[in-house]
Coordinates of C-alpha atoms in Angstrom, one line a residue:
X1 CA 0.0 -5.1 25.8
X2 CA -1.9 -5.5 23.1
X3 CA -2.7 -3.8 19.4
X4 CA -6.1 -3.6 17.8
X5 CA -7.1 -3.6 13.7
X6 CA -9.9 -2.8 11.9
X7 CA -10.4 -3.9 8.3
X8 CA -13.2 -1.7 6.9
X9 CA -14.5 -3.7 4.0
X10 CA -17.6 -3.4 1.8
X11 CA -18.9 -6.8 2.6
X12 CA -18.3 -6.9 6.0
X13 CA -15.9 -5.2 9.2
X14 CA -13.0 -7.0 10.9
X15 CA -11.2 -6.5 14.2
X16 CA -8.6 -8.1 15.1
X17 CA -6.5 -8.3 18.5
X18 CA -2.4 -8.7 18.2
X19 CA -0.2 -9.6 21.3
X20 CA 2.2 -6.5 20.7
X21 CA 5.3 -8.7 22.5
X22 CA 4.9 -11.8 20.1
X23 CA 3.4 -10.3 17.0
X24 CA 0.7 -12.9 17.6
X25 CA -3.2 -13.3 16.3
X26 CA -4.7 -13.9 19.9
X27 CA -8.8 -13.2 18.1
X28 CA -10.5 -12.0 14.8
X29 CA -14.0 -11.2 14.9
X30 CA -16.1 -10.0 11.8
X31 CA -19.3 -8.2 11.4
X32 CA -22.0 -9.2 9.9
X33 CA -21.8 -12.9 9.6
X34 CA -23.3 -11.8 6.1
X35 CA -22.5 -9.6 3.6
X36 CA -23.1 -5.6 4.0
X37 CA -26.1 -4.6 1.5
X38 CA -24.8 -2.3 -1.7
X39 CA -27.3 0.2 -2.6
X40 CA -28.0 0.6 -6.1
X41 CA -30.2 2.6 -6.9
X42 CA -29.6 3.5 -10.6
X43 CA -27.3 1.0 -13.0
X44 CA -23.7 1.5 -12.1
X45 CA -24.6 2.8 -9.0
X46 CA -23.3 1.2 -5.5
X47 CA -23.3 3.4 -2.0
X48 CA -23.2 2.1 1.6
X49 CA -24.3 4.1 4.7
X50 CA -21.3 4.9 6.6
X51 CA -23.3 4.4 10.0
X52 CA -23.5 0.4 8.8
X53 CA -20.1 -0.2 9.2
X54 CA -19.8 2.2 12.2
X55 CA -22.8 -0.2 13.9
X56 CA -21.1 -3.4 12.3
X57 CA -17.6 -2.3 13.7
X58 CA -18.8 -2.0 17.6
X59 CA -20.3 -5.5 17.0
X60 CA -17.2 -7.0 15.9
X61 CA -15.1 -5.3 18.8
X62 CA -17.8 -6.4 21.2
X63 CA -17.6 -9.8 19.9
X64 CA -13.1 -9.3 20.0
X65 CA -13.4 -8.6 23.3
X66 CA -16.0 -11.2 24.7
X67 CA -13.8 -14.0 22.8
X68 CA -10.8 -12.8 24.6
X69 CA -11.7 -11.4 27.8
X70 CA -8.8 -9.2 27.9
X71 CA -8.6 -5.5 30.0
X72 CA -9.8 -3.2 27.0
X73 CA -7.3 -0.9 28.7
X74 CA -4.4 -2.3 27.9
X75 CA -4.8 -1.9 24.1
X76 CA -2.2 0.6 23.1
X77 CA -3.0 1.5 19.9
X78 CA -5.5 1.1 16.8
X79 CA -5.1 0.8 13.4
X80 CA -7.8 1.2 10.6
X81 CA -7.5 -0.5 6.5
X82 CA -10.4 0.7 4.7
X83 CA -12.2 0.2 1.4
X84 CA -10.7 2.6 -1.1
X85 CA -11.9 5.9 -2.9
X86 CA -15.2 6.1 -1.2
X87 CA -16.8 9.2 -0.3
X88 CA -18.7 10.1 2.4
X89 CA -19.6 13.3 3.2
X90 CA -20.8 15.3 7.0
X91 CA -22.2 18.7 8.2
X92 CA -20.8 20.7 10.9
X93 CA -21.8 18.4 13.5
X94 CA -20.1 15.8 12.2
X95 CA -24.2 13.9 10.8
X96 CA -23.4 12.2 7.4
X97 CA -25.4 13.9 4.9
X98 CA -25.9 10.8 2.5
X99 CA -24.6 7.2 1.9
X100 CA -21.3 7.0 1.1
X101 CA -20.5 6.6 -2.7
X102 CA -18.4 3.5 -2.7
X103 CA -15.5 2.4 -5.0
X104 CA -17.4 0.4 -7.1
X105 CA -19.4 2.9 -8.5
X106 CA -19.4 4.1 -11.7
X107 CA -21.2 7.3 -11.9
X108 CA -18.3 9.9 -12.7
X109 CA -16.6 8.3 -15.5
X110 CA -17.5 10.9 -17.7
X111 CA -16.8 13.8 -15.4
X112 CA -13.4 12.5 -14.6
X113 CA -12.7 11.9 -18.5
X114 CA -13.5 15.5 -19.5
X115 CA -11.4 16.2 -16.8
X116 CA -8.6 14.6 -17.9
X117 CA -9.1 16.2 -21.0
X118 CA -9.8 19.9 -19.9
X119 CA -7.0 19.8 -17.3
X120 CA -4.7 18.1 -19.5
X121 CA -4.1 14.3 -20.0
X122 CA -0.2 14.4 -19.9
X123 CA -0.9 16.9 -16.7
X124 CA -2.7 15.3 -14.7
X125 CA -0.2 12.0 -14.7
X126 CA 2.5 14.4 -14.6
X127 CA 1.3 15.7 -11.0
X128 CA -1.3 13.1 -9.9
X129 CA 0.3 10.0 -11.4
X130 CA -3.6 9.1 -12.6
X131 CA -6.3 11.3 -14.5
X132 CA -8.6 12.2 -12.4
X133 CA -10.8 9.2 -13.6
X134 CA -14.0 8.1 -11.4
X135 CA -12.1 8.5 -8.1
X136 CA -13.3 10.5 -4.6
X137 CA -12.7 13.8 -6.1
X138 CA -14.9 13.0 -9.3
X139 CA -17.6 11.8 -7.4
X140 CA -17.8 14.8 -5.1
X141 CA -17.9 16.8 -8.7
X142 CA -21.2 14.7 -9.4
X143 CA -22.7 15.3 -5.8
X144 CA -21.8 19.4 -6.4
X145 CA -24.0 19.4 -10.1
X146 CA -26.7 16.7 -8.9
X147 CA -27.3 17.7 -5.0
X148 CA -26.1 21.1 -4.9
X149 CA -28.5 21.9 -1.8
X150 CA -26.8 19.3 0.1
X151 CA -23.3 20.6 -1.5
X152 CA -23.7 23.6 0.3
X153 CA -24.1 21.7 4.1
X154 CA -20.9 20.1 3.1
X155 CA -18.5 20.7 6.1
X156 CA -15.8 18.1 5.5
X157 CA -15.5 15.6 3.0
X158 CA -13.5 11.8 4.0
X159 CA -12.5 8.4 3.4
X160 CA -14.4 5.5 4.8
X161 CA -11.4 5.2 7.1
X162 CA -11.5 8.6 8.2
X163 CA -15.0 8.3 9.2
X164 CA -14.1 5.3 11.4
X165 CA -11.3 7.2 13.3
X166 CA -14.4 10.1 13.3
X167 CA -16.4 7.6 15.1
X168 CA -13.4 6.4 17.1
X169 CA -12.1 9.8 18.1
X170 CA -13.9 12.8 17.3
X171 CA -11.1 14.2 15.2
X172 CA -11.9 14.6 11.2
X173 CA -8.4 14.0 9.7
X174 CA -6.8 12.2 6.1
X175 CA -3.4 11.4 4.9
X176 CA -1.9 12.2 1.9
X177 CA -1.5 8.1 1.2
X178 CA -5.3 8.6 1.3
X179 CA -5.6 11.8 -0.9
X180 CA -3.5 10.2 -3.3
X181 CA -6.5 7.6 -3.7
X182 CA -8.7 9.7 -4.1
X183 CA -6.7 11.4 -6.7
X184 CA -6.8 14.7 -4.8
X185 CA -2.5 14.6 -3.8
X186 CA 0.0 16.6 -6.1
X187 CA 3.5 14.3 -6.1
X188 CA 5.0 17.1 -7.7
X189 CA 3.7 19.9 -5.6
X190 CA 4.1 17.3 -2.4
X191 CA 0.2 19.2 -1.4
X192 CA -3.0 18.7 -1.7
X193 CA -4.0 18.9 -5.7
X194 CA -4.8 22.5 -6.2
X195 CA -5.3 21.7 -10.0
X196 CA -8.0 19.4 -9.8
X197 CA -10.0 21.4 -6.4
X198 CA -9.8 24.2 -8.8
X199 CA -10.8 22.8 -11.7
X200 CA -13.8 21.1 -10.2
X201 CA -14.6 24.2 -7.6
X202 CA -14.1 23.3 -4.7
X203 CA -13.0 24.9 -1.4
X204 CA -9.9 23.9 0.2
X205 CA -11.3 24.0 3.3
X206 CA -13.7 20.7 2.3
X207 CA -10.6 18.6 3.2
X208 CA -9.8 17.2 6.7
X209 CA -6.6 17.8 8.2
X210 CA -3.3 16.4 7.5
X211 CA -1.8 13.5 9.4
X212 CA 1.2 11.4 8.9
X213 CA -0.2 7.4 8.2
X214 CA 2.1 6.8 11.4
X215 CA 1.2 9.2 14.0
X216 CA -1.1 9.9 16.7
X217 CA -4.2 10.8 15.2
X218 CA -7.0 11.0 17.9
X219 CA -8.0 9.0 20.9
X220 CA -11.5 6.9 21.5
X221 CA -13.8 9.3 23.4
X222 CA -15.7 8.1 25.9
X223 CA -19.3 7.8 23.6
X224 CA -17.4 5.3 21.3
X225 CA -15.8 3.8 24.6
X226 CA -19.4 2.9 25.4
X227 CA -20.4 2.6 21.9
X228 CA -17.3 -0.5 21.3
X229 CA -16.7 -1.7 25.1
X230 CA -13.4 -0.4 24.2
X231 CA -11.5 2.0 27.0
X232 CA -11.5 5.7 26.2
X233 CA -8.0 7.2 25.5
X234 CA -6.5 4.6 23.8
X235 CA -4.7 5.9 20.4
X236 CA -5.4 5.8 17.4
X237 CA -2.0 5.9 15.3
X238 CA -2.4 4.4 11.3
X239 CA -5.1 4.2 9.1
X240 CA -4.5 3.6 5.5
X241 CA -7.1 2.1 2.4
X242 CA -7.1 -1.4 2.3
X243 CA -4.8 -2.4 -0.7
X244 CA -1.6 -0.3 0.8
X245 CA -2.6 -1.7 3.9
X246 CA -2.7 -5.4 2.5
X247 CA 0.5 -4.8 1.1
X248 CA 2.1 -3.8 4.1
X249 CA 0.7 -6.6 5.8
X250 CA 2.1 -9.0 3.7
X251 CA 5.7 -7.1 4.0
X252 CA 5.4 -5.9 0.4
X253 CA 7.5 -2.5 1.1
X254 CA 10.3 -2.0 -0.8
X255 CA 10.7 -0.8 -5.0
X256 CA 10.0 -4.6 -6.7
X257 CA 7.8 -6.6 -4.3
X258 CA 4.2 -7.5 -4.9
X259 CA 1.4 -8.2 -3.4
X260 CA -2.3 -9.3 -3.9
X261 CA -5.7 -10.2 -2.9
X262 CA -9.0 -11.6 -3.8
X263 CA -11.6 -10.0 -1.8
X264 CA -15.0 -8.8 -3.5
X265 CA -12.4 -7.0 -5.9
X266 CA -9.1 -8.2 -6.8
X267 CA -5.7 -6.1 -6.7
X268 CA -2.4 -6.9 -7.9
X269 CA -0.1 -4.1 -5.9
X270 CA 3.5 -3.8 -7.2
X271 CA 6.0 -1.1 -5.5
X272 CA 7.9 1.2 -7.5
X273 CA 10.6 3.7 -6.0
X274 CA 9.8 7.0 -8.4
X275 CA 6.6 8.1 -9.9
X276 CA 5.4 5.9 -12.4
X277 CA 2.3 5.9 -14.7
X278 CA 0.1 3.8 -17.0
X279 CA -0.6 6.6 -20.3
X280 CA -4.4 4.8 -20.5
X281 CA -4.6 5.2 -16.5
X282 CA -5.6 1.2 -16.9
X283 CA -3.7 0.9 -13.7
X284 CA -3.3 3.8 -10.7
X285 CA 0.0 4.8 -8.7
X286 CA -0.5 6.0 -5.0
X287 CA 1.4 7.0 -2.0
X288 CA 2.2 3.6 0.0
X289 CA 2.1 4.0 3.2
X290 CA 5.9 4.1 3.5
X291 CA 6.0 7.0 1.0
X292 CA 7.8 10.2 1.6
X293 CA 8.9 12.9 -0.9
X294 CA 12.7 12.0 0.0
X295 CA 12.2 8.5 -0.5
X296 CA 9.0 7.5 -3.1
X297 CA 7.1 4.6 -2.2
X298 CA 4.5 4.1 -5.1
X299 CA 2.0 1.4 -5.5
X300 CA 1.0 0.4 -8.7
X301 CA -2.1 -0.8 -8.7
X302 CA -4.4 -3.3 -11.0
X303 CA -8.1 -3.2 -9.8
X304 CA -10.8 -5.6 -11.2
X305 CA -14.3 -5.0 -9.9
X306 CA -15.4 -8.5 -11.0
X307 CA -13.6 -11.2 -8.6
X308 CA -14.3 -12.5 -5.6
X309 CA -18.6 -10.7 -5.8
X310 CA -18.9 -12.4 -9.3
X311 CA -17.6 -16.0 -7.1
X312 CA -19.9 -14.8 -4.4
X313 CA -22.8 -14.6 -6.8
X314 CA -22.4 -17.8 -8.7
X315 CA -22.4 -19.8 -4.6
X316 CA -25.4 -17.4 -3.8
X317 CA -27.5 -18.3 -6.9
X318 CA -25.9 -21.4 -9.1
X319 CA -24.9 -23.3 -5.8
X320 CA -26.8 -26.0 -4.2
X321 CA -28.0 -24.8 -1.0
X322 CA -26.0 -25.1 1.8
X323 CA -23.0 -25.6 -0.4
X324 CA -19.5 -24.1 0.8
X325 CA -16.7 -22.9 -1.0
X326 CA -14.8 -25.7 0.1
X327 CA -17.1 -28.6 -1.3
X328 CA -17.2 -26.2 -4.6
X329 CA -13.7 -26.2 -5.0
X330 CA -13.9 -30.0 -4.6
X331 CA -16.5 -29.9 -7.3
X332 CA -14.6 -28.0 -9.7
X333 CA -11.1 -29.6 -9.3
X334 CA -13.3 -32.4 -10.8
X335 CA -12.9 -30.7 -14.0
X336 CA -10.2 -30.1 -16.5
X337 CA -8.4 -26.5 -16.8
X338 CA -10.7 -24.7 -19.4
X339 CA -14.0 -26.0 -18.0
X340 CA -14.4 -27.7 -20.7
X341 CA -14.8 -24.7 -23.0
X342 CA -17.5 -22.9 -20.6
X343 CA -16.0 -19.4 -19.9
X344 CA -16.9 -16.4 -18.0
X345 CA -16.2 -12.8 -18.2
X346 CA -16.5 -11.2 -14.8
X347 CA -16.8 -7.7 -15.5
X348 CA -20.7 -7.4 -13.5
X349 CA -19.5 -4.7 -10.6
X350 CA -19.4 -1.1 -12.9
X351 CA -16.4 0.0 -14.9
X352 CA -13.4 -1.8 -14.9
X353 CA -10.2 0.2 -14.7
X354 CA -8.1 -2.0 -16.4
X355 CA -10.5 -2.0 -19.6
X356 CA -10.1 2.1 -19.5
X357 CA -13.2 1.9 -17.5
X358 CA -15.8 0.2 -19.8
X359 CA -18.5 -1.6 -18.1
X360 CA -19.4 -4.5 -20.2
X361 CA -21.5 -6.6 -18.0
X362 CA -20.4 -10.1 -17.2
X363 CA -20.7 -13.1 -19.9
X364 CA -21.5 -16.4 -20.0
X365 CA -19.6 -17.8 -23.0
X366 CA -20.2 -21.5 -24.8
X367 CA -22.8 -22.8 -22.3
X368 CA -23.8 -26.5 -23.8
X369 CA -26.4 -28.0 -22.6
X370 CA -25.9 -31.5 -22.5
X371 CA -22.1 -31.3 -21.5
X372 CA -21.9 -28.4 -18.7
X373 CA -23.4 -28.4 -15.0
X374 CA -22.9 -26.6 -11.9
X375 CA -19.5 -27.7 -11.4
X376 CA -18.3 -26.1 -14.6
X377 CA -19.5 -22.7 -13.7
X378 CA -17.7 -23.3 -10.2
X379 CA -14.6 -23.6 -12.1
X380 CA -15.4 -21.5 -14.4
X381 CA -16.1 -19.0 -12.2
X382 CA -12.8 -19.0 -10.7
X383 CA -10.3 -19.4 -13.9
X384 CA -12.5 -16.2 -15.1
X385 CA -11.5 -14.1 -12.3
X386 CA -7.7 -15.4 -12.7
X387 CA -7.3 -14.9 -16.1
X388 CA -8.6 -11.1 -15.7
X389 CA -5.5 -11.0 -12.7
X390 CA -3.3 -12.6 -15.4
X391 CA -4.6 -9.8 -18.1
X392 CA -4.3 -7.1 -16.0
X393 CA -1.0 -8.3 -14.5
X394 CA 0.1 -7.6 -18.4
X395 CA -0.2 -4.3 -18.3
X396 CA 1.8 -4.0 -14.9
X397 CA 4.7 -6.6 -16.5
X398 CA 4.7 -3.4 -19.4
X399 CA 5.7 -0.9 -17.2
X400 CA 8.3 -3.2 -15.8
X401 CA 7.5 -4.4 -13.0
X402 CA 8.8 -8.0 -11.9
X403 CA 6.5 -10.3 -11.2
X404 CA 8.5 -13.5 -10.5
X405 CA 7.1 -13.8 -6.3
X406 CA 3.6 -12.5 -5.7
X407 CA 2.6 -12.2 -1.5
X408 CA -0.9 -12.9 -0.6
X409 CA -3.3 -13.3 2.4
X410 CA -4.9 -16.6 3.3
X411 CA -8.5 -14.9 3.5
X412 CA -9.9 -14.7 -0.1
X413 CA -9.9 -16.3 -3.7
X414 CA -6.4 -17.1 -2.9
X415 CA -7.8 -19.8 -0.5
X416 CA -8.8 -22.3 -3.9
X417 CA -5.5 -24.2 -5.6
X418 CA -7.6 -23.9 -8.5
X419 CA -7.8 -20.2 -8.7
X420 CA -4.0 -19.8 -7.9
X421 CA -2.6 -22.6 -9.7
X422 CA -4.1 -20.8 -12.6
X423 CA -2.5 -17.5 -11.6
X424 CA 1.1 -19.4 -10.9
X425 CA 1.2 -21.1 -14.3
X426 CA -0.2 -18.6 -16.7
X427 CA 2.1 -15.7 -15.1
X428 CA 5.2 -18.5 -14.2
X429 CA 5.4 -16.7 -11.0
X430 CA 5.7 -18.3 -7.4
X431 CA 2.7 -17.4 -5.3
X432 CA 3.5 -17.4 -1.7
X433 CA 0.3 -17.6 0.6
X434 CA 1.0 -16.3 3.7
X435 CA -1.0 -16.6 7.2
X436 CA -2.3 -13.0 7.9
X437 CA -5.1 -9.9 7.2
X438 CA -5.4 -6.7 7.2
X439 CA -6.8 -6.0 10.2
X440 CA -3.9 -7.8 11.7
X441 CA -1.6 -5.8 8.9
X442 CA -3.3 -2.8 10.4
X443 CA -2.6 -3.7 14.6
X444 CA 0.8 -4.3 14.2
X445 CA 1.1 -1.1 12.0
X446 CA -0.3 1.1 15.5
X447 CA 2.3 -1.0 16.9
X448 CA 4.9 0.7 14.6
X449 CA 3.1 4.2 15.8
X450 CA 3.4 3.8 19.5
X451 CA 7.4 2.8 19.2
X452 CA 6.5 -1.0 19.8
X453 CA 8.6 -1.8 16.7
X454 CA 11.1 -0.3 16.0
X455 CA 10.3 -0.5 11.9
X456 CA 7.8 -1.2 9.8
X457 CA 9.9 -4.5 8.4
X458 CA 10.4 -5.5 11.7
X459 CA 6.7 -5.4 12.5
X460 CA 5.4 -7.2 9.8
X461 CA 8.4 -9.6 9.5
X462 CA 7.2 -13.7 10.2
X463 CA 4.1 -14.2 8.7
X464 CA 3.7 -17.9 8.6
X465 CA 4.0 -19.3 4.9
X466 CA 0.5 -21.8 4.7
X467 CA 1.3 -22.9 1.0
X468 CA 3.5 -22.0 -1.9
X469 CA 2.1 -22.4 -5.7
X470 CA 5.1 -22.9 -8.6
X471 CA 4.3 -23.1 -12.1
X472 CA 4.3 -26.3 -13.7
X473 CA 6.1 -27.8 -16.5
X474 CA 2.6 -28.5 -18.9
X475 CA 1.2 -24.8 -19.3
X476 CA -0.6 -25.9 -22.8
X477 CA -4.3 -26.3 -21.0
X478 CA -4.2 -23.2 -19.4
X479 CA -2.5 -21.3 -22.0
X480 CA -5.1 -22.5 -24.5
X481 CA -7.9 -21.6 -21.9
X482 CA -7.2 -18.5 -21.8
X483 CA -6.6 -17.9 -25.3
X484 CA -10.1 -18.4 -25.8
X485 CA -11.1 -16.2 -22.9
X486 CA -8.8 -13.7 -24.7
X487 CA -10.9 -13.8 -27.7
X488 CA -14.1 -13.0 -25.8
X489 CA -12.9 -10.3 -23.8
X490 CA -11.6 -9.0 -27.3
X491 CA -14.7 -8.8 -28.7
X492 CA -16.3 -6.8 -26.6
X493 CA -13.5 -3.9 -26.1

């Protein structure tokens, strides 16, 4: 038997293929071998056309399949992570109506603030644990003033992974773990957020239907059968967005663990046990995917929009061509913590959470001509994006969370020593890497669905530990590095 995982990113699809006896990786195939175009058609603006990853998800099952050559038939059950607080949007007959506005975008920061304000600041953490901010729901809000002809086609409004499982099964459904993120889920009311549908004006009936994140939730017809080389009727039995699913598959479940990742964003995501809330909504609580009224499974969560895209940029445009990241890192272990004085704020993907969504651009600080070259801004690059985790981790060490053993995957910016070293001595916190994804996170998680495990601890328990980082003894370069970083980001707040 065997479990399938998607992991619907914005750069680029995964599928994975787990042996549901062993728990085992038998293939991951990803599509495109490039990264997915953003659309940006104003400043601050980023959307994706949902039929892109629908099209780059068949290739990378084709691809899962042809590297295996298993019996498509005896897959059991799917599971789908996807990017968070997207919105896409379909008509009656299930046709998307526009791109998807993506999480990166910044275009309803002012509707969610007067929001926040009109409903009630001290409200809308009370009951959503977030103000309503420029999340799913506020970006519907801008669609309904600026496109109100298309408004009105509106049938059903989802989640990235909800289109997916649309695509996969026919079926439009959501969770309340993905309400939550889209700030549309009432943790007092334990329902969908009446307050902020009526505030805004919209009709209950926009919203798909309710399914547990562990439950049967639809079964591949036979169009995406043909569509994926997949076999029709197999379940599909989780979906969740990508940072509770990265969390849960890095076994980061219970009130006190952490987890995080270093994709084109980077997320620090602790678990609390009650609901918790950040007063500046610098950080956001959701429903994990464990969470039940009866038992609370929060995740706090740290977004910055500037990691692993502003990395992607510097190779794409600074790098020699041809270059890797491995032979940058090489490069930039060459030089001494603090680049020598060349710094970089990474703040160039739209409005950063953490800085109570300002969008200040990124910045190039203390370029010197005759003393910096490429391999400065590799390094720089990197101790920029780790000393925005180690800022924004500050905030999440305020509202006491214990940050002593931090989880990660072994597919992102956790990869370079350099950028976790950084992390690990800054934070004094051990960093354990561990050998997994989320698409695999997401397989195993159908796995739990289907009754092939009897728990969710027991499914994602013996992840392979690749490395370990501990903090050193001598702190002083990278304490005084990012002191100085400090003072740049403080100017411009």
């Amino acid at each position: 038997m065997y479990l399938l995982g998607y992991d619907i990113g914005s750069s680029s699809i995964k599928a994975a293929l787990v042996d549901a006896q062993t728990g085992e990786q038998l293939a991951v195939a990803q599509s495109p071998a490039t990264e997915m175009e953003m659309l940006a058609v104003q400043s601050g603006w980023a959307e994706q056309h949902p039929e892109t990853w629908w099209s780059n998800a068949c290739l990378a099952t084709q691809k899962l399949l042809q590297l295996t050559q298993i019996d498509p038939s005896r897959i059991k059950g799917i599971g789908i992570a996807y990017q968070m607080h997207g919105l896409v949007l379909v008509d009656e007959n299930q046709e998307v109506l526009r791109p998807s506005i993506i999480w990166c975008d910044s275009r309803a920061v002012a509707i969610g603030d007067k929001a926040a304000e009109e409903i009630g600041r001290e409200k809308c953490l009370q009951h959503l644990l977030n103000a309503p901010g420029n999340f799913t729901a506020s970006k519907l809000k801008w669609v309904k003033d600026n496109e109100p002809d298309l408004y009105e086609r509106i049938h059903k409004i989802m989640l990235p992974g909800d289109y997916i499982a649309m695509r996969l099964t026919g079926e439009i459904r959501t969770t309340a773990s993905g309400l939550s993120e889209g700030i549309l889920w009432d943790f007092q009311e334990n329902t969908p957020a009446a307050l902020v549908m009526d505030y805004y004006g919209f009709d209950e009936n926009l919203l798909p239907e309710l399914v547990d994140t562990f439950s049967l939730q639809g079964a591949v017809t036979t169009a995406a059968a043909k569509a994926t080389g997949l076999s029709s009727g197999i379940p599909v039995n989780y979906r969740a967005g990508d940072q509770p699913n990265n969390a849960l598959s890095l076994n980061v479940l219970a009130a006190g663990e952490v987890a995080a990742t270093g994709g084109t964003s980077g997320v620090v995501y602790g678990v609390v046990d009650r609901p918790l809330y950040d007063p500046a909504s610098r950080v956001n609580g959701f429903a994990h995917v464990n969470h039940t009224r009866e038992a609370p499974r929060i995740g706090i969560l740290l977004c910055i929009n500037g990691a692993g895209i502003q990395y992607s940029w510097v190779k794409q445009h600074m790098a020699e061509q041809g270059l890797g990241y491995p032979e940058m890192e090489k490069l930039a272990a060459a030089i001494p913590p603090g680049a020598d004085g060349l710094r970089i704020l990474p703040f160039g993907n739209g409005a950063e959470r953490m800085l109570e969504n300002k969008a200040p651009g990124a910045r190039i600080n203390n370029l010197q001509f005759n003393r910096h070259h490429r391999a400065h801004f590799y390094r720089a690059a990197l101790e920029g994006v780790a000393f925005s985790f180690v800022y924004g981790t500050g905030i999440l060490q305020e509202m006491g969370l214990d940050l002593q053993v931090m989880r990660v995957g072994n597919d992102n910016l956790f990869q370079s020593g350099i950028f976790a070293s950084t992390i690990s001595n800054l934070l004094g916190s051990r960093i354990e890497v561990l050998e997994t994804t989320g698409a695999i996170g997401a397989a195993k998680a159908a796995g739990v669905a289907v009754g092939i495990y009897s728990s969710i601890r027991e499914a994602m328990t013996g992840n392979k530990l690749v490395t370990a980082y501990e903090p050193s003894k001598t702190k002083d370069s990278y304490q005084e590095a990012y002191q100085q970083w400090y003072s740049d980001l403080k100017m411009i707040l």
